[in-house]
Amino acid sequence: MTAYVVDTSRSPHVKLHPVPVTAVRYTGGFWRHYLDITAERSIPGLYRLFESKGVVDNFRRVSGRKDCPRRGPRYTDSDVYKWMEGAAYLLAQRDVPEVRKSFDGVIDEIVAAQDPDGYLNTMYRDPAERFTAYDSHEFYCSGHYFQAALAVLRCLGDDRAYQSALRLADYLDSRCGPKGETHWASTHPEIELALVELYRQSGDRKHLEFAQLLLERLPYETAWIPPSSGGCQPLPFTQRQTLFGHAVRNMYTAIGATGVWSENGDADYGRTIRRLWNNLVGRQIYITGGVGSRYSGEMIGPDYELPNRLAYAETCAAIGFVLWAHHNLLATGEGTFADWLEQSLYNGVISGLALDGETYFYQNPLASFGDHRRQAWYDTTCCPTNMVRLMASLPAFFYSTDAQGVYVHLYDRNTLDWRLEDGTPIRLEQKTDYPWDGRVEITVNPHKSVEFTLALRVPHWSRDAVIRINGQPQGNSSPESGYLRVRRVWSPCDRVELELDMHVRAMTSHPLVINNHQRLAVMRGPLVYCLESVDQPDLPVHQLSTTSEDIDEAVAEGLQIAGCGVIALRLAGRRIASSDRLYAPVAERKVTDSPVEMTAIPYFAWANRGVSQMTVWVAQP
């Protein structure tokens, strides 16, 4: 089977077509580690927890195979579906016997629990309860089932879940679709993007029409307020001016909208997507690519409200942002979407997973007093299961094709075995130590000499990019929409060398981000860095300061964290002395004259060495 994660091959209004997850194989490098721990620890470990917590038993209870109480929140079914989706992507790439056994069994349990009329949900067993409860997550769970079923079909050729998903989709459409009698929309979007993908697989346009209808019915969430109070009123997607409210729900709404736009080309949808995107990345997102500033309601707050220690920045929201960026990239071919995809992926997403693959963050703050740590299990298990499906599907994010040739979006050691859009077989092999080093070597191996365009992304942070082909410099060409495009007749074993500028950068934020007044952050390549107390045990990290000149002179050196090699930064700073009083005259706030040496580590790697304090934004003297 052709294991597409997103299939735009028949979508009329998209620029790029992704390659299947099976077309890319890691040959080492950064992301190979994450696929390995996903295969060896995360996916098997989560399933064992599902069994011990009674999550799979919920399906056995409905099918009559086990007499037991229902356990877990009302949306627990979705966690099994996300696990199943991730397992399908994984098994398409490598055989893991423990995972395969669990995977085969869980599909059987799910299909057996489906009602004769097509409804599938372990929470709402009385038909009179369906589509009545505020925030029931019935559509949310169904959407994750559709995505899991498509992954199983596309990756492994098993259509059991897919046929079950079609029956469920038909039932939901008959009850709540354009011709249904129930004008109801779940307050937690997800099904919209899944319906678009179901349409792409089945060709049945009713799934696309249902998705668009739901986007018009969704409430504009400003808080967790039931509809009866007037707090959540329907607001058609194209009338939205900003993203505000529950972060994950906003991300899933936006992904679904981009999917609909990719199919119908509606100009109002396109304008709205760009308006919401530009406001998010211009005023509402953390430097880590984290989304959602408020614990209350897990919300995206007003423009420039970006607290650090109290940042919610849920892992699921960052994953949702990465998925939206990917859909927008496919729709437009514009490198800005790949830049933000990368920044969130390397920082706000993988910070949510420990380097050993066994514990997780739900929230990802940008500062901590030592009171934040990862856990192996959350009763709301959305973030761990979202993580494993993204890590297992990530190879499909590296490349795309269009009528002109091949786009390279992400860099790491891997091989691509795919074809140009005219059917010509193509093989690319990347060798690099990215994100630690900016040198990337790509060997081009077409089946025969053939003319096409190779488009290489130049990240926005690289001040310049040098490109050589077979050792010959190609001159200074400016990127177009974020990509250097090289069109030529490529022959077997042609070698492309790309050098990106990996200088250390001092970052500041907009003056309206009041939490970051007189503070700097450190970045190198796509990575955000932080100070962690483990590396400076005698220097309280929240009382350290640095300057942009100190950051410019930072020295990169290797460091081992939890058995993984990273590049740390050594930089000069100063300690801020202060009075013991809560408030004191300014004269008592002094910066010591003697410099201190500080160690900054990649943000994603913090909290892997025990309890620690941490900060991303460092005071200026």
Tab-separated table of N, CA and C in Angstrom, residues 82 140 247-248 251-252 291 313-323 348 361-362 364 381-387:
chain	number	residue	atom	x	y	z
A	82	LYS	N	-5.468	7.351	18.485
A	82	LYS	CA	-4.196	7.989	18.140
A	82	LYS	C	-3.050	6.990	18.276
A	140	TYR	N	-15.123	14.533	18.124
A	140	TYR	CA	-13.663	14.520	18.311
A	140	TYR	C	-13.130	13.090	18.262
A	247	ALA	N	-6.600	26.310	22.888
A	247	ALA	CA	-5.546	26.298	21.875
A	247	ALA	C	-5.653	25.104	20.928
A	248	VAL	N	-5.842	23.902	21.470
A	248	VAL	CA	-5.889	22.715	20.621
A	248	VAL	C	-7.095	22.781	19.691
A	251	MET	N	-6.378	25.047	16.832
A	251	MET	CA	-5.467	24.450	15.850
A	251	MET	C	-6.195	23.445	14.967
A	252	TYR	N	-7.009	22.593	15.561
A	252	TYR	CA	-7.713	21.585	14.762
A	252	TYR	C	-8.749	22.223	13.844
A	291	VAL	N	1.942	27.042	21.765
A	291	VAL	CA	0.697	27.781	21.552
A	291	VAL	C	-0.179	27.639	22.789
A	313	ALA	N	0.994	26.259	26.937
A	313	ALA	CA	1.761	25.686	25.825
A	313	ALA	C	1.650	24.163	25.784
A	314	GLU	N	0.424	23.686	25.717
A	314	GLU	CA	0.175	22.244	25.736
A	314	GLU	C	0.870	21.551	24.563
A	315	THR	N	1.426	20.384	24.830
A	315	THR	CA	2.095	19.626	23.773
A	315	THR	C	1.169	19.393	22.591
A	316	CYS	N	-0.084	19.069	22.853
A	316	CYS	CA	-1.039	18.845	21.763
A	316	CYS	C	-1.221	20.094	20.908
A	317	ALA	N	-1.174	21.269	21.526
A	317	ALA	CA	-1.342	22.503	20.764
A	317	ALA	C	-0.157	22.721	19.833
A	318	ALA	N	1.065	22.447	20.313
A	318	ALA	CA	2.237	22.565	19.448
A	318	ALA	C	2.168	21.563	18.305
A	319	ILE	N	1.725	20.352	18.601
A	319	ILE	CA	1.569	19.348	17.539
A	319	ILE	C	0.511	19.803	16.540
A	320	GLY	N	-0.595	20.343	17.053
A	320	GLY	CA	-1.617	20.871	16.161
A	320	GLY	C	-1.076	21.986	15.285
A	321	PHE	N	-0.243	22.849	15.860
A	321	PHE	CA	0.362	23.929	15.079
A	321	PHE	C	1.265	23.372	13.986
A	322	VAL	N	2.069	22.354	14.302
A	322	VAL	CA	2.934	21.721	13.302
A	322	VAL	C	2.100	21.127	12.175
A	323	LEU	N	0.999	20.467	12.524
A	323	LEU	CA	0.142	19.877	11.494
A	323	LEU	C	-0.495	20.963	10.635
A	348	GLY	N	8.957	23.377	20.871
A	348	GLY	CA	7.712	23.243	21.606
A	348	GLY	C	7.089	21.873	21.561
A	361	PHE	N	5.575	15.713	29.067
A	361	PHE	CA	4.993	16.958	29.561
A	361	PHE	C	3.625	17.142	28.925
A	362	TYR	N	2.681	17.654	29.697
A	362	TYR	CA	1.409	18.121	29.164
A	362	TYR	C	1.542	19.614	28.848
A	364	ASN	N	4.262	23.011	28.636
A	364	ASN	CA	5.670	23.268	28.324
A	364	ASN	C	6.017	24.726	28.618
A	381	THR	N	-4.891	11.546	28.291
A	381	THR	CA	-3.667	11.017	27.669
A	381	THR	C	-3.469	11.544	26.260
A	382	CYS	N	-4.044	12.713	25.967
A	382	CYS	CA	-3.989	13.203	24.594
A	382	CYS	C	-2.572	13.510	24.138
A	383	CYS	N	-1.739	14.102	25.001
A	383	CYS	CA	-0.412	14.528	24.565
A	383	CYS	C	0.528	13.350	24.275
A	384	PRO	N	0.640	12.351	25.155
A	384	PRO	CA	1.498	11.218	24.811
A	384	PRO	C	1.074	10.509	23.529
A	385	THR	N	-0.229	10.286	23.342
A	385	THR	CA	-0.669	9.577	22.142
A	385	THR	C	-0.517	10.440	20.900
A	386	ASN	N	-0.709	11.739	21.041
A	386	ASN	CA	-0.467	12.638	19.914
A	386	ASN	C	1.013	12.620	19.532
A	387	MET	N	1.868	12.563	20.545
A	387	MET	CA	3.302	12.552	20.295
A	387	MET	C	3.720	11.322	19.495
